[in-house]
JSON list of C-alpha atoms in Angstrom, two decimals:
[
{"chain": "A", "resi": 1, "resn": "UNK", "atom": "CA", "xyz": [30.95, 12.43, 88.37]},
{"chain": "A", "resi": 2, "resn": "UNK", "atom": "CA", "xyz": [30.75, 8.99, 89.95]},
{"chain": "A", "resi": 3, "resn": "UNK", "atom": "CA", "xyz": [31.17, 5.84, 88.17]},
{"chain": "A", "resi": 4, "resn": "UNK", "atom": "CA", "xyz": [27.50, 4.95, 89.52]},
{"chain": "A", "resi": 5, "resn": "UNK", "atom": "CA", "xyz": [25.83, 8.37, 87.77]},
{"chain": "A", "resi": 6, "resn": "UNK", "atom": "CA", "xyz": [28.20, 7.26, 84.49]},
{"chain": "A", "resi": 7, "resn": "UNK", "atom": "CA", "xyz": [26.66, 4.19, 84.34]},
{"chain": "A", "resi": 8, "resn": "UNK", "atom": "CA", "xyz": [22.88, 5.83, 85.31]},
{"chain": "A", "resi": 9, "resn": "UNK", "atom": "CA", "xyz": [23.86, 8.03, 82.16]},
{"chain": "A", "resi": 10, "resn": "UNK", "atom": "CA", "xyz": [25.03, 5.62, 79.62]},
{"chain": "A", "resi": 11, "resn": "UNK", "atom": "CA", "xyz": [22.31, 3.11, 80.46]},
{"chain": "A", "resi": 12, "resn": "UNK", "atom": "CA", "xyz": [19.55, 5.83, 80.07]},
{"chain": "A", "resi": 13, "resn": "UNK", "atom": "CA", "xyz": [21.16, 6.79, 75.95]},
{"chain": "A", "resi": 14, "resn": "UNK", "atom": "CA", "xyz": [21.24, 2.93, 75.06]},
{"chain": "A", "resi": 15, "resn": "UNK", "atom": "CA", "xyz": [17.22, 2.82, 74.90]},
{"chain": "A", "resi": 16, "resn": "UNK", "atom": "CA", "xyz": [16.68, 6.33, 72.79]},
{"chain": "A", "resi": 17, "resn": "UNK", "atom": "CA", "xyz": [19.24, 4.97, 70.15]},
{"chain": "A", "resi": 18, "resn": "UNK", "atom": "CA", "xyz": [17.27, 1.04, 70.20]},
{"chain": "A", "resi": 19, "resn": "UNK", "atom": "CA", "xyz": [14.10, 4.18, 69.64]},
{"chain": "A", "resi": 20, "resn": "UNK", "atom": "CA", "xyz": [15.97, 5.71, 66.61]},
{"chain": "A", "resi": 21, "resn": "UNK", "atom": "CA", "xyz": [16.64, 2.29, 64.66]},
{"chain": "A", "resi": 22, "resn": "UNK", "atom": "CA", "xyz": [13.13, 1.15, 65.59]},
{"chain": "A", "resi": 23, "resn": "UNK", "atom": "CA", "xyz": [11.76, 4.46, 63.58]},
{"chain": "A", "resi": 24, "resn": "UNK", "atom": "CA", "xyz": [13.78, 3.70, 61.09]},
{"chain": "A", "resi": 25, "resn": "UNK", "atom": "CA", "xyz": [12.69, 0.18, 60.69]},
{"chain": "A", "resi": 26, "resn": "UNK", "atom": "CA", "xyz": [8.93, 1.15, 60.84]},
{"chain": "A", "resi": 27, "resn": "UNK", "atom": "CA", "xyz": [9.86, 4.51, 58.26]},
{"chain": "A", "resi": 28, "resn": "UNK", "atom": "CA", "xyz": [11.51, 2.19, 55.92]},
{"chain": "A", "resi": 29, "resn": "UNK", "atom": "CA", "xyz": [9.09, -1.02, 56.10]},
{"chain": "A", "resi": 30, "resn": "UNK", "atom": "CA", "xyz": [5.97, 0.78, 54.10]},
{"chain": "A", "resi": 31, "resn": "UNK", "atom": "CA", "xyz": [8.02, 1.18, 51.30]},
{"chain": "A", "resi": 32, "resn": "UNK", "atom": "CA", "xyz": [9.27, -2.12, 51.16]},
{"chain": "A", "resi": 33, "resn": "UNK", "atom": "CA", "xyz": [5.90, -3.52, 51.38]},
{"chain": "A", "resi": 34, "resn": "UNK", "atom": "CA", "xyz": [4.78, -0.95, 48.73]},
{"chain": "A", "resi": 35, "resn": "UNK", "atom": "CA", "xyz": [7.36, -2.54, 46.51]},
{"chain": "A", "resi": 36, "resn": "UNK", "atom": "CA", "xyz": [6.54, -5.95, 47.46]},
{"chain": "A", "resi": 37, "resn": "UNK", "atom": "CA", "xyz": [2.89, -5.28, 46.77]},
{"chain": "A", "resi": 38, "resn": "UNK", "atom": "CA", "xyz": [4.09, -3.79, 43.24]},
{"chain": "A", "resi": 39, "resn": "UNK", "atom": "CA", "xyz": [6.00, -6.62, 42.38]},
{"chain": "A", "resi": 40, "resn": "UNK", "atom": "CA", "xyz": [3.21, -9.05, 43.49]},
{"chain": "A", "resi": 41, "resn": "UNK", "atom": "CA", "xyz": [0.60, -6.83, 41.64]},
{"chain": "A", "resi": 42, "resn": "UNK", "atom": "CA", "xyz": [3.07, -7.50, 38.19]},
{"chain": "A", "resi": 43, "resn": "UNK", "atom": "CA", "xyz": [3.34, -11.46, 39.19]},
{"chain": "A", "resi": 44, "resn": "UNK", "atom": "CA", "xyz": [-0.55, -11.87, 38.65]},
{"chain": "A", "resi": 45, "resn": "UNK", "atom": "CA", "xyz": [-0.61, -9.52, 35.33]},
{"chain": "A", "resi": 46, "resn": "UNK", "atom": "CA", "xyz": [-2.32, -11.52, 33.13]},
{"chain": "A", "resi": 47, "resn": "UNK", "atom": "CA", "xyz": [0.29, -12.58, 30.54]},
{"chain": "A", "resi": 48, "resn": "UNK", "atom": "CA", "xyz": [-0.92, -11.63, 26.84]},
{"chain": "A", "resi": 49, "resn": "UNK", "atom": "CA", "xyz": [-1.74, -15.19, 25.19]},
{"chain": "A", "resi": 50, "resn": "UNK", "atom": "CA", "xyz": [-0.33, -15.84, 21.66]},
{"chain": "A", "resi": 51, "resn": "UNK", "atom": "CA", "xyz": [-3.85, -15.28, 20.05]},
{"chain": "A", "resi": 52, "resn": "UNK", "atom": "CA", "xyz": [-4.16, -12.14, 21.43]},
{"chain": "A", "resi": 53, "resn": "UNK", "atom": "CA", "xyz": [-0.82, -11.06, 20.39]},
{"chain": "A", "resi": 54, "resn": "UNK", "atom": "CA", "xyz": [-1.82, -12.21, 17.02]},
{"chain": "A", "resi": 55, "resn": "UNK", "atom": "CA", "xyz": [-4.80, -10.45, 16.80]},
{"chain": "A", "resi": 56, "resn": "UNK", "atom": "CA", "xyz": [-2.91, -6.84, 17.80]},
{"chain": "A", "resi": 57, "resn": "UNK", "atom": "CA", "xyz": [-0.43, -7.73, 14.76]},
{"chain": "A", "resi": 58, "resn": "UNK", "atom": "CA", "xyz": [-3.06, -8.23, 12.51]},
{"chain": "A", "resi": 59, "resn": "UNK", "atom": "CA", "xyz": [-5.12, -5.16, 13.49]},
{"chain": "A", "resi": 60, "resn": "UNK", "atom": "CA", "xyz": [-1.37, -3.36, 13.03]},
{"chain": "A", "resi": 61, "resn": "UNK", "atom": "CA", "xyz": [-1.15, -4.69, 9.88]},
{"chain": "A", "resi": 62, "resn": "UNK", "atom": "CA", "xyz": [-4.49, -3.99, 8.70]},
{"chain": "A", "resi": 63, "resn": "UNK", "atom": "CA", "xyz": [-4.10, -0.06, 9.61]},
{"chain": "A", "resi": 64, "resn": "UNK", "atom": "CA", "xyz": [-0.98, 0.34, 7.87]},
{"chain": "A", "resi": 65, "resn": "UNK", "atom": "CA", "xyz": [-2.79, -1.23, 4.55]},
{"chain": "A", "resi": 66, "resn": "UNK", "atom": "CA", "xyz": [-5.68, 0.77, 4.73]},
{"chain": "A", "resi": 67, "resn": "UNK", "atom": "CA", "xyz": [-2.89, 3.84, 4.93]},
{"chain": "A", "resi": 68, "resn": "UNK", "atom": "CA", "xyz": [-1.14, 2.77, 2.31]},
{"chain": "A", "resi": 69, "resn": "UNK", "atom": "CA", "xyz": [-4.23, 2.18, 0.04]},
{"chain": "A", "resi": 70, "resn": "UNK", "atom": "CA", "xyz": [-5.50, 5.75, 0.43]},
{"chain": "A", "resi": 71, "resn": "UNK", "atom": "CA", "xyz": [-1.99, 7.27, -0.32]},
{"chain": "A", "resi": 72, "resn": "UNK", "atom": "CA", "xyz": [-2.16, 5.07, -3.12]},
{"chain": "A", "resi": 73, "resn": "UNK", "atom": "CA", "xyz": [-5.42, 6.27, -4.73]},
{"chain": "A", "resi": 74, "resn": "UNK", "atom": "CA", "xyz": [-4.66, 9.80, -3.83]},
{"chain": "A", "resi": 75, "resn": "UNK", "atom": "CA", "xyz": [-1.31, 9.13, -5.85]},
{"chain": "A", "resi": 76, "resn": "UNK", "atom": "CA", "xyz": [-3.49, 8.11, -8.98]},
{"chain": "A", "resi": 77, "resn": "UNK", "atom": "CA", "xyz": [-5.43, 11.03, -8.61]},
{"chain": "A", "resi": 78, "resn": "UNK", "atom": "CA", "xyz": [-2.53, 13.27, -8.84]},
{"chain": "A", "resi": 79, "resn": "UNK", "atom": "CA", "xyz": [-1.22, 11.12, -11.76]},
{"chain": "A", "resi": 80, "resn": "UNK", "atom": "CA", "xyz": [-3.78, 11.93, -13.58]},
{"chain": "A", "resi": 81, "resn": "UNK", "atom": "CA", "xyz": [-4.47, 15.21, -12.85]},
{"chain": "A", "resi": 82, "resn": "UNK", "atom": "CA", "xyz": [-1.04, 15.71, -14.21]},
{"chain": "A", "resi": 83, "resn": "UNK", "atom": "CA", "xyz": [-1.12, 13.70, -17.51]},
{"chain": "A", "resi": 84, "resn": "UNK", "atom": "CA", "xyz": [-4.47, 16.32, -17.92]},
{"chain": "A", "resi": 85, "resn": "UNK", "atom": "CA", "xyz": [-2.78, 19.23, -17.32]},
{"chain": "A", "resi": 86, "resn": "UNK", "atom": "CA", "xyz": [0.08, 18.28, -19.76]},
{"chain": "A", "resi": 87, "resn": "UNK", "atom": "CA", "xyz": [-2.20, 17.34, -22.49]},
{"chain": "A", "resi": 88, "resn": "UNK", "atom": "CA", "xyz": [-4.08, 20.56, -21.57]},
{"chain": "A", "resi": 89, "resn": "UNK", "atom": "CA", "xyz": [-0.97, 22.39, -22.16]},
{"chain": "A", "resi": 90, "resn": "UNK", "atom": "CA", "xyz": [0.68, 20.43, -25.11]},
{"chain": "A", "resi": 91, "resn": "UNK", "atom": "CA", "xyz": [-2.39, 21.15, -27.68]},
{"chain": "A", "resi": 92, "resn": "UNK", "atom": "CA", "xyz": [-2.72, 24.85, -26.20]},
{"chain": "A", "resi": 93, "resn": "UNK", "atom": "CA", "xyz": [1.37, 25.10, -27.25]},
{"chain": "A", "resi": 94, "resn": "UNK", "atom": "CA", "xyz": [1.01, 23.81, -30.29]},
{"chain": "A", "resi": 95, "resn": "UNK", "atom": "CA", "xyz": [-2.38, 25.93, -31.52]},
{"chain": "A", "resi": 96, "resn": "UNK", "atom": "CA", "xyz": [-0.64, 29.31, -30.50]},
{"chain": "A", "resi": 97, "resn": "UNK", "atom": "CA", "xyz": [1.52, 29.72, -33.21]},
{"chain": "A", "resi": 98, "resn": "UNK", "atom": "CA", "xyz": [-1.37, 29.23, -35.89]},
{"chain": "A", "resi": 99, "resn": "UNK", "atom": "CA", "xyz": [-4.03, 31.71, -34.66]},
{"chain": "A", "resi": 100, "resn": "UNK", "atom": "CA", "xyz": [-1.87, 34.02, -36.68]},
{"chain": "A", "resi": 101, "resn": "UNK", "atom": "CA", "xyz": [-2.48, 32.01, -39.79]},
{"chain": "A", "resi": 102, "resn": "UNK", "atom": "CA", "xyz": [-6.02, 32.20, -39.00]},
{"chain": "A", "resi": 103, "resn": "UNK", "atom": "CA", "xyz": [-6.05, 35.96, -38.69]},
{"chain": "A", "resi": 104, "resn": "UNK", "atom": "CA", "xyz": [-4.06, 36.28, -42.04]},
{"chain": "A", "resi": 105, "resn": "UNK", "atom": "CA", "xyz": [-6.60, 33.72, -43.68]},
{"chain": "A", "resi": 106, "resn": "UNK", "atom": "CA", "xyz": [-9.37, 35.94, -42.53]},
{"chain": "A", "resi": 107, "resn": "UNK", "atom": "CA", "xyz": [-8.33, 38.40, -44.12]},
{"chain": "A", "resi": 108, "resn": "UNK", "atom": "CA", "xyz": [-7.55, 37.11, -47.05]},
{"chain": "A", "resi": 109, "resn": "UNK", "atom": "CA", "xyz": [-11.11, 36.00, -47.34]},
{"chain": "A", "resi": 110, "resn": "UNK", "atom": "CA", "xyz": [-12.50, 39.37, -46.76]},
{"chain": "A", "resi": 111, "resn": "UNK", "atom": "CA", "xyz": [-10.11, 40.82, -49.19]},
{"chain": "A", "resi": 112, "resn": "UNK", "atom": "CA", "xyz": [-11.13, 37.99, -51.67]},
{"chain": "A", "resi": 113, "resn": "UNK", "atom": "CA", "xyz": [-14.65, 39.17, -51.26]},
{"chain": "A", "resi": 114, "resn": "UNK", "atom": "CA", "xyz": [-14.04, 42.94, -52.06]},
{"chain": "A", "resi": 115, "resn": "UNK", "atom": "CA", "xyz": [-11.28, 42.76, -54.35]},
{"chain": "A", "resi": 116, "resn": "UNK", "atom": "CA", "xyz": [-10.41, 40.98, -57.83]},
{"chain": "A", "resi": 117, "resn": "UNK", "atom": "CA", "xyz": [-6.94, 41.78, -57.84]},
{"chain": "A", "resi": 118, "resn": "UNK", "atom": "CA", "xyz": [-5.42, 38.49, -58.24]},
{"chain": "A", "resi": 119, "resn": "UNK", "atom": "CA", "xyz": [-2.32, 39.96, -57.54]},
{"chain": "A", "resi": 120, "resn": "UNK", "atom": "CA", "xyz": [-3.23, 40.91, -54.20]},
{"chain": "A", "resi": 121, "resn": "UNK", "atom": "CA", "xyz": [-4.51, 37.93, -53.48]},
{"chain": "A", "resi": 122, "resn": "UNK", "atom": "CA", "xyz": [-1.63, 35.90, -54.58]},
{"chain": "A", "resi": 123, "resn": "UNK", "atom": "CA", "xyz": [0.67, 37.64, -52.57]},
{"chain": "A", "resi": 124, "resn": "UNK", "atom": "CA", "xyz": [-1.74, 37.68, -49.40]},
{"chain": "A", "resi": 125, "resn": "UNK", "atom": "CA", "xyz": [-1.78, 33.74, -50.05]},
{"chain": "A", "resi": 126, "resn": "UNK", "atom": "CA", "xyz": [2.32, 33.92, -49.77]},
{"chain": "A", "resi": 127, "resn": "UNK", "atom": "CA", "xyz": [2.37, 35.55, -47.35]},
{"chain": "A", "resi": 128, "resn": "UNK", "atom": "CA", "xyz": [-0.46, 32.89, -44.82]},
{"chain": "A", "resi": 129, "resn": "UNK", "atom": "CA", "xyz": [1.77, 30.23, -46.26]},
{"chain": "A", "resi": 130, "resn": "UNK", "atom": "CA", "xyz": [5.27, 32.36, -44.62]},
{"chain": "A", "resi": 131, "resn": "UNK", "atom": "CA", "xyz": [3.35, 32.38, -41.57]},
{"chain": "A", "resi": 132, "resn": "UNK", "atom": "CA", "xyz": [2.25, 28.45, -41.85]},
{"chain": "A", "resi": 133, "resn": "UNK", "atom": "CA", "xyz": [5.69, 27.62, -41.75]},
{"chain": "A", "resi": 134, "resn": "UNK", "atom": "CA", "xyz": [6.97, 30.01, -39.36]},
{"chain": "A", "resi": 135, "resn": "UNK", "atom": "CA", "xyz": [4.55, 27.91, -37.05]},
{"chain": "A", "resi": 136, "resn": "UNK", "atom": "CA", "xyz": [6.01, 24.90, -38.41]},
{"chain": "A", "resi": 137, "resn": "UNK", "atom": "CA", "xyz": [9.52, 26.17, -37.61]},
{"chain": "A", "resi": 138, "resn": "UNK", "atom": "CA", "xyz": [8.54, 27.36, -33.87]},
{"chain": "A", "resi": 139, "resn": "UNK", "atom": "CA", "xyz": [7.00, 23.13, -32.90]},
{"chain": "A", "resi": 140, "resn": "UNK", "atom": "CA", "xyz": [10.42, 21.72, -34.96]},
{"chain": "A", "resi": 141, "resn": "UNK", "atom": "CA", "xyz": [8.27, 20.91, -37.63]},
{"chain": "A", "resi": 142, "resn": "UNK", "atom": "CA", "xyz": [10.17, 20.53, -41.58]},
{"chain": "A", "resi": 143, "resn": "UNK", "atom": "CA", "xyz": [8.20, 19.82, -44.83]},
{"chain": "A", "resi": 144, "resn": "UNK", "atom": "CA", "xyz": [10.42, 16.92, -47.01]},
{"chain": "A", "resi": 145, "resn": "UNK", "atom": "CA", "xyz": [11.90, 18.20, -50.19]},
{"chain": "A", "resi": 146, "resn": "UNK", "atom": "CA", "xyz": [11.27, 15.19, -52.11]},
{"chain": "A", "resi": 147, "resn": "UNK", "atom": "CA", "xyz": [10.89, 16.24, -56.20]},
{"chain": "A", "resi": 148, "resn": "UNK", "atom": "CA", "xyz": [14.55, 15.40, -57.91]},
{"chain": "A", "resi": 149, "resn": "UNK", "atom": "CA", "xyz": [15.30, 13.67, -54.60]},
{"chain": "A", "resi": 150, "resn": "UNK", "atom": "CA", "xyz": [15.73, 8.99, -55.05]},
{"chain": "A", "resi": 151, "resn": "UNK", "atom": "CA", "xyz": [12.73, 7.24, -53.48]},
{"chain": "A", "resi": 152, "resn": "UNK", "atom": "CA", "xyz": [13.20, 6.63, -50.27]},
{"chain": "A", "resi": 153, "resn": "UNK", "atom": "CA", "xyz": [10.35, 3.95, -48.83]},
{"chain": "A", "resi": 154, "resn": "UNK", "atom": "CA", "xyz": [11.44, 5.15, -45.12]},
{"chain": "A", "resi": 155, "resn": "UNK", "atom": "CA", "xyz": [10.35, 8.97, -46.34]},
{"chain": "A", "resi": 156, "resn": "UNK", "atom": "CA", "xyz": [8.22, 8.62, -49.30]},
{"chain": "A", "resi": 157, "resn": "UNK", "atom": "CA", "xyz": [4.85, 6.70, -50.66]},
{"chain": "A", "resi": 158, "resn": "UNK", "atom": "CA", "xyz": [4.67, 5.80, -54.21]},
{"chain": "A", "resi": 159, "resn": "UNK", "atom": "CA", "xyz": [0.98, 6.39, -55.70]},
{"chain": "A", "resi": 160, "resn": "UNK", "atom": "CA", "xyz": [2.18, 5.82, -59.74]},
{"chain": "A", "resi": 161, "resn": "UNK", "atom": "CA", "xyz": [5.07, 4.97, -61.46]},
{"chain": "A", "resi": 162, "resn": "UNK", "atom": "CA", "xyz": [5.38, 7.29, -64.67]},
{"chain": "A", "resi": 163, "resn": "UNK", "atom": "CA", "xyz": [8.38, 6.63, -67.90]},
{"chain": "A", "resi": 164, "resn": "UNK", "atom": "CA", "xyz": [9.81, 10.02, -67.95]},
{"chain": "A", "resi": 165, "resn": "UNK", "atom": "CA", "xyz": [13.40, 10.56, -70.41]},
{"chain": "A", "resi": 166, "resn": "UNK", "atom": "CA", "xyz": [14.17, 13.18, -68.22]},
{"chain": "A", "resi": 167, "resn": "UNK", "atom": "CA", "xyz": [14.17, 11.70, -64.97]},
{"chain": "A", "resi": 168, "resn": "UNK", "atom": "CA", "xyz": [16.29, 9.24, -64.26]},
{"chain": "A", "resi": 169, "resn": "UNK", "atom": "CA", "xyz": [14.62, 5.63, -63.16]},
{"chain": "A", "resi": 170, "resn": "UNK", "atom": "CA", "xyz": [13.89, 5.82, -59.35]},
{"chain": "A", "resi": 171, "resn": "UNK", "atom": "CA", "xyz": [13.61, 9.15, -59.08]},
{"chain": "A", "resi": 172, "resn": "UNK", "atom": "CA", "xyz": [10.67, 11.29, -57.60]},
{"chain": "A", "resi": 173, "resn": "UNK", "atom": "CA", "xyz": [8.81, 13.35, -60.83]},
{"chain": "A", "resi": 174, "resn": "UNK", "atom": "CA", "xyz": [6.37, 15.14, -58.60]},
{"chain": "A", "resi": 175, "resn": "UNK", "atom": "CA", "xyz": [3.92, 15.11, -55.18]},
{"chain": "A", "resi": 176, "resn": "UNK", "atom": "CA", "xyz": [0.63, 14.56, -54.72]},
{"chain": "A", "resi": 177, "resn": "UNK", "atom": "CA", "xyz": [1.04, 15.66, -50.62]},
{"chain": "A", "resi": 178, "resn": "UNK", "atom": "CA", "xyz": [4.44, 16.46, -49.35]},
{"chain": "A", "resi": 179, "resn": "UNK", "atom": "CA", "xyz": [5.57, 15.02, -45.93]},
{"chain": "A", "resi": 180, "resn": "UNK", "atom": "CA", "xyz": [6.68, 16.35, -42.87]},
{"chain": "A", "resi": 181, "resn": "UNK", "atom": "CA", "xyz": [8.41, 15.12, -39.78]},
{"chain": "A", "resi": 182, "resn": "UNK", "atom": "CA", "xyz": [9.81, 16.91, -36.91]},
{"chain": "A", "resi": 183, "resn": "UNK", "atom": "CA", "xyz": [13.34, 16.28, -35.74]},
{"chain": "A", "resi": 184, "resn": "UNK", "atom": "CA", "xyz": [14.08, 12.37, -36.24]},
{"chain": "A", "resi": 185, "resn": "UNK", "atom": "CA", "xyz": [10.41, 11.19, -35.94]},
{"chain": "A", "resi": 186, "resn": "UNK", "atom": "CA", "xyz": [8.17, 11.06, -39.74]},
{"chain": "A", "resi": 187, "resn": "UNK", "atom": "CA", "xyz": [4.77, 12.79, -39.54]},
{"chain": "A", "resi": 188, "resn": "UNK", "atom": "CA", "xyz": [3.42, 11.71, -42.57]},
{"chain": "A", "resi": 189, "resn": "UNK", "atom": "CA", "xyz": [5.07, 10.21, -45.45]},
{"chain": "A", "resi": 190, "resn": "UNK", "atom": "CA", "xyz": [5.17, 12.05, -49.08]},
{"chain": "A", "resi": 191, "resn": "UNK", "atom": "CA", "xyz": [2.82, 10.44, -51.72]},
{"chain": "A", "resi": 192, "resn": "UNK", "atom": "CA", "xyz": [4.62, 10.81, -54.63]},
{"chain": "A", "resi": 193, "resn": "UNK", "atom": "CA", "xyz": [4.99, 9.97, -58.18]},
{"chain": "A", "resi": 194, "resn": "UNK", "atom": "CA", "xyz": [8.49, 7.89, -59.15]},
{"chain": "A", "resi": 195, "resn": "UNK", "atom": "CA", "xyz": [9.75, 8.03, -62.44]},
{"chain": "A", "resi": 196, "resn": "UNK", "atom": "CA", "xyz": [9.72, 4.18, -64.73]},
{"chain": "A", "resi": 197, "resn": "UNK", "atom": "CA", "xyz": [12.65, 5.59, -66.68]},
{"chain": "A", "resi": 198, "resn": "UNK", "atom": "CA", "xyz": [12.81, 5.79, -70.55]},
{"chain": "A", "resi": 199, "resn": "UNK", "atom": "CA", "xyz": [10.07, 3.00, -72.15]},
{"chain": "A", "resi": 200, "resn": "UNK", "atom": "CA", "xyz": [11.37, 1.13, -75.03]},
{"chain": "A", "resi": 201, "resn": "UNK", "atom": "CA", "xyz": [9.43, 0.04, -77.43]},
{"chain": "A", "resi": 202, "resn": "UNK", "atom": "CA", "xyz": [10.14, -3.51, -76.19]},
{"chain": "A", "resi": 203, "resn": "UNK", "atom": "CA", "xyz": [8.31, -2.60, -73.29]},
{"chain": "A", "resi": 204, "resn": "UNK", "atom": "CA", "xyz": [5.31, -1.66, -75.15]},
{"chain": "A", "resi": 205, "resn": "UNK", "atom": "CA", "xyz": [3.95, -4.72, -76.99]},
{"chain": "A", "resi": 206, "resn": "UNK", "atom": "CA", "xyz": [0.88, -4.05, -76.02]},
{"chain": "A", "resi": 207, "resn": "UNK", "atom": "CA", "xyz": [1.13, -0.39, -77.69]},
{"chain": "A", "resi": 208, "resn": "UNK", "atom": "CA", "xyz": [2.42, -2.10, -81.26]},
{"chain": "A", "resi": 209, "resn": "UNK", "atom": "CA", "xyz": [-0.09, -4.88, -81.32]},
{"chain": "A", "resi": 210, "resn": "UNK", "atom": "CA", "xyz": [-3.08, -2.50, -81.23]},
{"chain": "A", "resi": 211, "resn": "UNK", "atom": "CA", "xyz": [-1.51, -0.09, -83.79]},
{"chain": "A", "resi": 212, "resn": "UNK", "atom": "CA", "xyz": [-0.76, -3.00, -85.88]},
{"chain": "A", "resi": 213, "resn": "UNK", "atom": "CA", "xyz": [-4.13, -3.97, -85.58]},
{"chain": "A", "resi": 214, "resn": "UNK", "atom": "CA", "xyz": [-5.79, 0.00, -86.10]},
{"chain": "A", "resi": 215, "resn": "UNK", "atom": "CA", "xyz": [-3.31, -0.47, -89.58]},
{"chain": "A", "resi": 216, "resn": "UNK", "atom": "CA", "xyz": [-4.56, -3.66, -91.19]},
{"chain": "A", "resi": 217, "resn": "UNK", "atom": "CA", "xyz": [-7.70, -2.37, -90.62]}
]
């Protein structure tokens, strides 16, 4: 090939390559002026103003307090529904064991009824009384010993003091109601009577002044 058809050749590839990067220029400049649009489109975004911002926080803030307010009331409801239940099932504990009693009580007032064997009902009586305390036993419930026993005013109420020579001073002579407690905690104090000791006549001038009177009478 000549130099002259070389040069024919060469200068007729030169334009088709200028072709290619013009393509490529016009492929690539929509996107660029897509981004260029996006960019100008986030330039004139209104900015949010500090009131606004403000007023989002507070509406926020007021949500999440409404929230918390209804899990609060729904929280008292349960509460309560629970302190209920247990009270519900406390007193139905604690009655159990003495429907028993009341069967054995029934009974014994039919049997009082048809029968006047004192003996039988004596021992039916024993025997509601067993099953009183078995109920006692089964809640952790104790009766206080308290006859023979030194006044105690933690355990015991004193109704009436009474001179006794048997009983020592201080000491419990007998109960009007006996106490109970369960474990550590008193239920009701015994009322009971203490003993005053052995009276000397010293401590009864009252006594010899109105027998001295009945005499010179």
């Amino acid at each position: 090939m000549s130099e002259e058809n070389k040069e024919k050749v060469s200068g007729n590839e030169q334009p088709e390559a200028e072709n290619t990067a013009v393509d490529t220029e016009k492929e690539a400049a929509p996107e660029s002026s897509a981004d260029a649009a996006a960019a100008e489109t986030e330039e004139k975004a209104p900015e949010e103003s500090v009131e606004e911002k403000l007023q989002r926080e507070l509406k926020e803030w007021q949500d999440k307090y409404l929230y918390l307010q209804a899990e609060y009331q729904n929280y008292r409801k349960r509460v309560v529904k629970d302190i209920a239940d247990a009270r519900s099932y406390t007193v139905a504990d604690t009655l159990t064991p003495f429907l028993s009693v009341y069967d054995y009580l029934s009974m014994a007032g039919m049997a009082a009824e048809q029968s006047d064997n004192l003996e039988s009902i004596r021992m039916g009586l024993k025997m509601i009384m067993g099953e009183f305390f078995k109920a006692f036993d089964e809640l952790g419930v104790s009766k206080l010993e308290s006859v023979g026993k030194k006044f105690d005013p933690n355990l015991h109420e004193a109704v009436a003091n009474e001179p006794s020579e048997t009983v020592p001073e201080g000491d419990i002579i007998r109960e009007w109601n006996c106490g109970f407690k369960r474990g550590e905690k008193l239920l009701r104090p015994a009322r009971v009577v203490v003993s005053a000791g052995v009276q000397t006549q010293e401590e009864k001038p009252e006594e010899n002044s109105e027998n001295n009177e009945n005499n010179a009478e």
